[in-house]
Amino acid sequence: MVGIVIVSHSAKAADGIKELAGQMTGDIISIEAAGGLEDGSIGTDAVRIMEAIKRVDSGDGVVILADLGSAVLSSSLAIELLGESVGKKVKIADAPILEGAIIASVQASIEDSLENVLAAAEAARSLPKKA
Amino acid sequence: MNSNVYTAILEIGDAINKNKELLTNLDAAIGDADHGINMSRGFEAVRAKLEGSTGEDISAVLKKVGMTLISTVGGASGPLYGTAFLRAAGAVQGADSINREKAMEMLSAVIQGIKDRGRAVKGEKTMLDALEPALDAFSQGVKENESLLGCLEAACKAAEDGVEYTKTIKATKGRASYLGDRSIGHQDPGATSSLIILKAVTEYCRALIQEA
């Protein structure tokens, strides 16, 4: 099953998004929140992200949902730190963090492939807010 | 560990700390007002992390600096300077001293690392606008057979000009890019911290030579 990592500058935001994703899927998915720094302050930390990736990786790959620019920088550094063989199956979704996380979680929960989970997350970019 | 490298890193930390307010103010104008605070925090953590280490080679020390900055700086400078120090560590793998040629390799590796991570190029109002001119000037110095200190001084001058240049251009990377044209007229905080670091290293080399 594809793992999911939520990377936000805010630990609260990452935890909250993980909670929302869990409402749709229950406990069956592997999802970690990697928000903020070790001491709880605002920011992103590639080492924390790397450890979260390791925890959710079952070999089927991992999709990362990230908030602002430097979350992507830290995530890409985390992937580099993991080394090539693990890192090549970790993808940063070009998607809005919250909607992308929910959609990715649903797809992961039905055992969809890494490519499909990623694509589904990225399709969240075009979800309209108004009916 | 190599005591000169250790001291140079502490000097960098001191210089960053001295300029904490300047960097934060620059970042308040075109960012999220935390560059000085973040960098200072990072180098404080570096100071603490290096204290217990002895007998480590230059590469291992630089790697520790990189890994510490990654986990403590918080903003974009974390992964960017973290990558920079990790790549510098790679460039001096196995070396027990840094000469002019090694220094140039380090600076080159640093720039490539920042480009790989941030996907920026010169002219986007980033740290590269200080570092790339610095490398050009450094390598020109090498061609003209300048000493290490001479090359570093030329690099600092070029980096200073680069920082001035950032005032004239629009940011297309980072938080400042959200401001668009309003970022023009403001000096880039990342380019400024890069200059501060280069100057600290240069001053340290000058002091070492004067002592010798």
Short mmCIF file of C-alpha atoms in Angstrom, two decimals:
data_model
loop_
_atom_site.label_atom_id
_atom_site.label_comp_id
_atom_site.label_asym_id
_atom_site.label_seq_id
_atom_site.Cartn_x
_atom_site.Cartn_y
_atom_site.Cartn_z
CA MET A 1 0.00 0.00 0.00
CA VAL A 2 1.33 3.44 -0.92
CA GLY A 3 2.33 5.51 2.10
CA ILE A 4 1.40 9.17 2.59
CA VAL A 5 3.43 11.90 4.29
CA ILE A 6 2.01 15.34 5.06
CA VAL A 7 4.67 18.07 5.13
CA SER A 8 3.65 21.43 6.49
CA HIS A 9 5.51 24.30 8.12
CA SER A 10 2.96 23.87 10.89
CA ALA A 11 2.82 20.68 12.98
CA LYS A 12 -0.80 21.48 13.82
CA ALA A 13 -1.70 21.83 10.15
CA ALA A 14 -0.01 18.53 9.26
CA ASP A 15 -1.65 16.71 12.18
CA GLY A 16 -5.04 18.17 11.32
CA ILE A 17 -4.79 17.16 7.68
CA LYS A 18 -3.74 13.66 8.71
CA GLU A 19 -6.79 13.51 10.97
CA LEU A 20 -9.13 14.54 8.16
CA ALA A 21 -7.59 12.00 5.79
CA GLY A 22 -8.08 9.33 8.44
CA GLN A 23 -11.81 10.08 8.62
CA MET A 24 -12.16 8.87 5.03
CA THR A 25 -10.03 5.77 5.33
CA GLY A 26 -9.87 4.68 8.95
CA ASP A 27 -6.68 3.07 10.19
CA ILE A 28 -5.86 1.01 7.14
CA ILE A 29 -3.51 3.49 5.46
CA SER A 30 0.05 4.36 6.39
CA ILE A 31 0.07 8.09 6.86
CA GLU A 32 2.40 10.33 8.84
CA ALA A 33 2.38 14.01 9.61
CA ALA A 34 5.81 15.66 9.39
CA GLY A 35 5.06 19.25 10.17
CA GLY A 36 7.14 21.91 11.93
CA LEU A 37 10.49 21.45 13.60
CA GLU A 38 11.47 19.06 16.43
CA ASP A 39 10.75 21.69 19.06
CA GLY A 40 7.29 22.36 17.67
CA SER A 41 8.12 25.68 16.01
CA ILE A 42 7.15 26.65 12.48
CA GLY A 43 9.36 25.37 9.68
CA THR A 44 10.26 22.21 7.79
CA ASP A 45 12.97 19.66 8.56
CA ALA A 46 14.25 17.25 5.92
CA VAL A 47 15.42 14.77 8.56
CA ARG A 48 12.00 14.61 10.20
CA ILE A 49 10.45 14.17 6.77
CA MET A 50 12.90 11.43 5.90
CA GLU A 51 12.03 9.54 9.09
CA ALA A 52 8.31 9.86 8.36
CA ILE A 53 8.87 8.51 4.86
CA LYS A 54 10.72 5.50 6.28
CA ARG A 55 7.88 4.79 8.69
CA VAL A 56 5.19 4.70 5.97
CA ASP A 57 7.18 3.02 3.24
CA SER A 58 6.16 -0.59 2.75
CA GLY A 59 7.98 -0.89 -0.54
CA ASP A 60 5.04 0.31 -2.63
CA GLY A 61 6.22 3.90 -2.64
CA VAL A 62 5.25 7.11 -0.86
CA VAL A 63 3.39 10.26 -1.91
CA ILE A 64 4.24 13.52 -0.16
CA LEU A 65 1.77 16.36 0.16
CA ALA A 66 3.50 19.67 0.93
CA ASP A 67 2.38 23.22 1.68
CA LEU A 68 4.62 26.14 0.63
CA GLY A 69 7.88 26.32 -1.30
CA SER A 70 10.39 25.35 1.33
CA ALA A 71 8.32 22.32 2.28
CA VAL A 72 9.08 21.09 -1.22
CA LEU A 73 12.79 21.91 -0.79
CA SER A 74 12.94 19.99 2.48
CA SER A 75 11.00 17.09 0.98
CA SER A 76 13.30 16.86 -2.01
CA LEU A 77 16.31 16.94 0.31
CA ALA A 78 14.71 14.17 2.39
CA ILE A 79 14.37 12.10 -0.77
CA GLU A 80 18.03 12.70 -1.62
CA LEU A 81 19.09 11.68 1.91
CA LEU A 82 17.20 8.37 1.53
CA GLY A 83 19.38 7.31 -1.35
CA GLU A 84 18.48 6.35 -4.86
CA SER A 85 16.81 2.98 -4.45
CA VAL A 86 14.29 4.15 -1.83
CA GLY A 87 14.10 7.73 -3.03
CA LYS A 88 13.02 6.92 -6.56
CA LYS A 89 9.70 5.60 -5.24
CA VAL A 90 8.94 8.74 -3.22
CA LYS A 91 7.02 11.42 -5.09
CA ILE A 92 6.13 14.96 -4.14
CA ALA A 93 2.60 15.66 -5.37
CA ASP A 94 2.07 18.88 -7.28
CA ALA A 95 -1.20 19.25 -5.43
CA PRO A 96 -2.96 21.35 -2.80
CA ILE A 97 -1.91 19.87 0.53
CA LEU A 98 -5.27 19.20 2.09
CA GLU A 99 -7.43 18.11 -0.83
CA GLY A 100 -4.48 16.22 -2.28
CA ALA A 101 -3.92 14.36 0.99
CA ILE A 102 -7.54 13.26 1.24
CA ILE A 103 -7.73 12.04 -2.33
CA ALA A 104 -4.33 10.33 -2.12
CA SER A 105 -5.37 8.58 1.08
CA VAL A 106 -8.56 7.25 -0.49
CA GLN A 107 -6.65 5.92 -3.48
CA ALA A 108 -3.95 4.41 -1.30
CA SER A 109 -6.60 2.71 0.83
CA ILE A 110 -7.90 0.79 -2.19
CA GLU A 111 -4.35 -0.42 -2.94
CA ASP A 112 -3.90 1.73 -6.00
CA SER A 113 -0.44 2.06 -7.56
CA LEU A 114 2.02 4.84 -6.76
CA GLU A 115 1.46 6.43 -10.20
CA ASN A 116 -2.33 6.40 -9.76
CA VAL A 117 -2.26 7.73 -6.19
CA LEU A 118 0.03 10.54 -7.34
CA ALA A 119 -2.13 11.35 -10.36
CA ALA A 120 -5.29 11.39 -8.26
CA ALA A 121 -3.68 13.78 -5.75
CA GLU A 122 -2.54 16.08 -8.52
CA ALA A 123 -5.98 16.11 -10.12
CA ALA A 124 -7.11 17.84 -6.90
CA ARG A 125 -5.56 21.02 -8.32
CA SER A 126 -8.62 21.54 -10.48
CA LEU A 127 -11.33 20.82 -7.92
CA PRO A 128 -13.70 23.82 -7.83
CA LYS A 129 -14.64 25.35 -4.49
CA LYS A 130 -18.03 26.55 -5.53
CA ALA A 131 -20.74 24.15 -6.64
CA MET B 1 38.84 17.78 14.28
CA ASN B 2 40.65 20.26 12.11
CA SER B 3 40.79 23.22 14.46
CA ASN B 4 40.91 25.84 11.72
CA VAL B 5 37.74 24.62 10.08
CA TYR B 6 36.05 24.41 13.46
CA THR B 7 37.04 27.98 14.29
CA ALA B 8 36.01 29.23 10.86
CA ILE B 9 32.54 27.76 11.41
CA LEU B 10 32.26 29.43 14.81
CA GLU B 11 33.29 32.73 13.19
CA ILE B 12 30.55 32.26 10.60
CA GLY B 13 28.08 31.71 13.42
CA ASP B 14 29.26 34.87 15.16
CA ALA B 15 28.94 36.92 11.98
CA ILE B 16 25.44 35.60 11.37
CA ASN B 17 24.46 36.37 14.95
CA LYS B 18 25.86 39.91 14.73
CA ASN B 19 23.77 40.47 11.62
CA LYS B 20 20.66 38.72 12.89
CA GLU B 21 18.59 41.91 12.98
CA LEU B 22 19.76 43.11 9.59
CA LEU B 23 18.87 39.80 7.97
CA THR B 24 15.50 39.67 9.70
CA ASN B 25 14.68 43.23 8.64
CA LEU B 26 15.62 42.50 5.03
CA ASP B 27 13.38 39.46 5.20
CA ALA B 28 10.58 41.49 6.75
CA ALA B 29 10.59 43.74 3.69
CA ILE B 30 10.20 40.96 1.13
CA GLY B 31 9.62 37.72 3.00
CA ASP B 32 8.34 36.30 6.25
CA ALA B 33 10.71 38.21 8.55
CA ASP B 34 12.62 35.24 9.94
CA HIS B 35 15.84 34.79 7.96
CA GLY B 36 18.12 36.27 10.64
CA ILE B 37 16.31 34.47 13.44
CA ASN B 38 16.39 31.17 11.56
CA MET B 39 20.05 31.37 10.54
CA SER B 40 21.09 32.43 14.04
CA ARG B 41 19.21 29.54 15.58
CA GLY B 42 20.80 27.18 13.09
CA PHE B 43 24.35 28.29 13.82
CA GLU B 44 23.73 28.23 17.57
CA ALA B 45 22.72 24.61 17.16
CA VAL B 46 25.84 24.02 15.03
CA ARG B 47 28.03 25.47 17.79
CA ALA B 48 26.45 23.11 20.33
CA LYS B 49 26.64 20.12 17.99
CA LEU B 50 30.32 20.58 17.18
CA GLU B 51 31.39 21.04 20.79
CA GLY B 52 31.50 17.38 21.68
CA SER B 53 33.21 16.27 18.49
CA THR B 54 36.92 15.71 18.33
CA GLY B 55 39.18 13.94 15.89
CA GLU B 56 36.79 14.25 12.98
CA ASP B 57 37.99 15.19 9.55
CA ILE B 58 36.97 18.32 7.64
CA SER B 59 34.37 16.50 5.57
CA ALA B 60 32.69 15.00 8.62
CA VAL B 61 32.57 18.41 10.33
CA LEU B 62 31.00 20.09 7.29
CA LYS B 63 28.49 17.27 7.02
CA LYS B 64 27.51 17.80 10.66
CA VAL B 65 27.05 21.50 9.97
CA GLY B 66 24.80 20.69 7.01
CA MET B 67 22.68 18.14 8.86
CA THR B 68 22.30 20.47 11.85
CA LEU B 69 21.20 23.42 9.71
CA ILE B 70 18.65 21.19 7.95
CA SER B 71 16.88 20.41 11.21
CA THR B 72 17.09 23.80 12.90
CA VAL B 73 16.90 26.61 10.38
CA GLY B 74 13.27 26.01 9.45
CA GLY B 75 12.77 28.18 6.35
CA ALA B 76 14.07 27.68 2.84
CA SER B 77 17.61 28.41 4.06
CA GLY B 78 17.55 25.11 5.97
CA PRO B 79 17.48 22.81 2.97
CA LEU B 80 19.46 25.30 0.86
CA TYR B 81 22.38 25.95 3.24
CA GLY B 82 22.08 22.36 4.47
CA THR B 83 22.59 21.07 0.95
CA ALA B 84 25.39 23.61 0.44
CA PHE B 85 27.36 22.33 3.43
CA LEU B 86 26.68 18.69 2.54
CA ARG B 87 28.01 19.26 -0.99
CA ALA B 88 31.01 21.16 0.40
CA ALA B 89 31.63 18.13 2.63
CA GLY B 90 31.56 15.92 -0.46
CA ALA B 91 34.08 18.13 -2.23
CA VAL B 92 36.63 17.78 0.61
CA GLN B 93 36.11 14.08 1.25
CA GLY B 94 39.43 12.64 2.39
CA ALA B 95 41.22 15.99 2.48
CA ASP B 96 42.98 17.16 5.63
CA SER B 97 43.51 20.73 4.52
CA ILE B 98 41.90 23.25 2.19
CA ASN B 99 44.02 24.97 -0.39
CA ARG B 100 43.04 27.39 -3.13
CA GLU B 101 41.98 24.65 -5.55
CA LYS B 102 39.99 22.76 -2.93
CA ALA B 103 38.26 25.99 -1.88
CA MET B 104 37.20 26.58 -5.46
CA GLU B 105 35.88 23.01 -5.74
CA MET B 106 33.92 23.53 -2.53
CA LEU B 107 32.36 26.79 -3.73
CA SER B 108 31.50 25.18 -7.05
CA ALA B 109 29.88 22.20 -5.31
CA VAL B 110 27.98 24.56 -3.01
CA ILE B 111 26.54 26.46 -5.97
CA GLN B 112 25.57 23.28 -7.80
CA GLY B 113 23.88 21.95 -4.65
CA ILE B 114 21.85 25.13 -4.24
CA LYS B 115 20.84 25.01 -7.89
CA ASP B 116 19.85 21.33 -7.65
CA ARG B 117 17.78 21.99 -4.55
CA GLY B 118 16.18 25.34 -5.34
CA ARG B 119 15.96 25.11 -9.12
CA ALA B 120 17.04 28.73 -9.34
CA VAL B 121 19.52 30.40 -11.64
CA LYS B 122 21.34 33.73 -11.45
CA GLY B 123 19.09 36.76 -11.82
CA GLU B 124 16.15 35.53 -9.77
CA LYS B 125 17.15 37.49 -6.69
CA THR B 126 18.55 34.68 -4.56
CA MET B 127 21.76 33.68 -2.80
CA LEU B 128 23.07 32.62 -6.22
CA ASP B 129 23.32 36.29 -7.17
CA ALA B 130 26.06 36.64 -4.57
CA LEU B 131 27.64 33.18 -4.89
CA GLU B 132 27.94 32.84 -8.67
CA PRO B 133 29.79 36.15 -9.15
CA ALA B 134 31.91 35.14 -6.14
CA LEU B 135 32.93 31.89 -7.85
CA ASP B 136 33.65 33.70 -11.15
CA ALA B 137 35.91 36.16 -9.34
CA PHE B 138 37.55 33.37 -7.32
CA SER B 139 38.37 31.35 -10.41
CA GLN B 140 39.64 34.47 -12.18
CA GLY B 141 41.94 34.93 -9.18
CA VAL B 142 43.18 31.36 -9.54
CA LYS B 143 43.91 31.96 -13.24
CA GLU B 144 45.92 35.04 -12.29
CA ASN B 145 47.75 32.98 -9.66
CA GLU B 146 46.44 34.99 -6.71
CA SER B 147 46.84 33.54 -3.22
CA LEU B 148 43.89 31.88 -1.48
CA LEU B 149 43.31 35.10 0.46
CA GLY B 150 43.51 37.16 -2.74
CA CYS B 151 40.95 34.92 -4.39
CA LEU B 152 38.66 35.11 -1.37
CA GLU B 153 38.90 38.91 -1.30
CA ALA B 154 38.00 39.09 -4.98
CA ALA B 155 35.12 36.71 -4.34
CA CYS B 156 33.82 38.90 -1.51
CA LYS B 157 33.97 42.03 -3.68
CA ALA B 158 32.04 40.27 -6.42
CA ALA B 159 29.51 38.95 -3.92
CA GLU B 160 29.04 42.47 -2.54
CA ASP B 161 28.32 43.75 -6.04
CA GLY B 162 25.94 40.83 -6.47
CA VAL B 163 24.03 41.78 -3.33
CA GLU B 164 23.73 45.38 -4.60
CA TYR B 165 22.47 44.01 -7.90
CA THR B 166 19.69 42.09 -6.15
CA LYS B 167 18.17 45.44 -5.17
CA THR B 168 17.52 46.18 -8.83
CA ILE B 169 15.70 42.99 -9.82
CA LYS B 170 12.41 41.27 -9.18
CA ALA B 171 12.24 38.10 -7.12
CA THR B 172 11.04 35.04 -8.99
CA LYS B 173 11.82 32.51 -6.27
CA GLY B 174 10.76 32.08 -2.67
CA ARG B 175 8.35 34.13 -0.58
CA ALA B 176 9.60 37.35 -2.17
CA SER B 177 8.23 36.16 -5.49
CA TYR B 178 4.73 36.59 -4.10
CA LEU B 179 5.45 40.33 -4.03
CA GLY B 180 6.33 40.56 -7.72
CA ASP B 181 7.47 44.03 -8.71
CA ARG B 182 7.16 45.23 -5.12
CA SER B 183 10.29 43.21 -4.38
CA ILE B 184 12.34 45.57 -6.56
CA GLY B 185 14.39 48.05 -4.54
CA HIS B 186 14.99 45.55 -1.75
CA GLN B 187 18.20 43.67 -1.11
CA ASP B 188 17.85 39.88 -1.03
CA PRO B 189 18.29 38.40 2.47
CA GLY B 190 19.72 35.08 1.21
CA ALA B 191 22.30 36.82 -0.96
CA THR B 192 23.17 38.95 2.07
CA SER B 193 23.69 35.99 4.39
CA SER B 194 25.84 34.32 1.71
CA LEU B 195 28.00 37.45 1.59
CA ILE B 196 28.25 37.52 5.39
CA ILE B 197 29.44 33.91 5.40
CA LEU B 198 32.01 34.54 2.65
CA LYS B 199 33.31 37.60 4.47
CA ALA B 200 33.62 35.70 7.76
CA VAL B 201 35.67 32.97 6.06
CA THR B 202 37.85 35.58 4.34
CA GLU B 203 38.45 37.52 7.56
CA TYR B 204 39.37 34.30 9.33
CA CYS B 205 41.89 33.40 6.60
CA ARG B 206 43.37 36.87 6.82
CA ALA B 207 43.76 36.51 10.60
CA LEU B 208 45.39 33.07 10.19
CA ILE B 209 47.90 34.44 7.70
CA GLN B 210 48.74 37.42 9.90
CA GLU B 211 49.38 35.11 12.83
CA ALA B 212 51.70 32.90 10.78
#
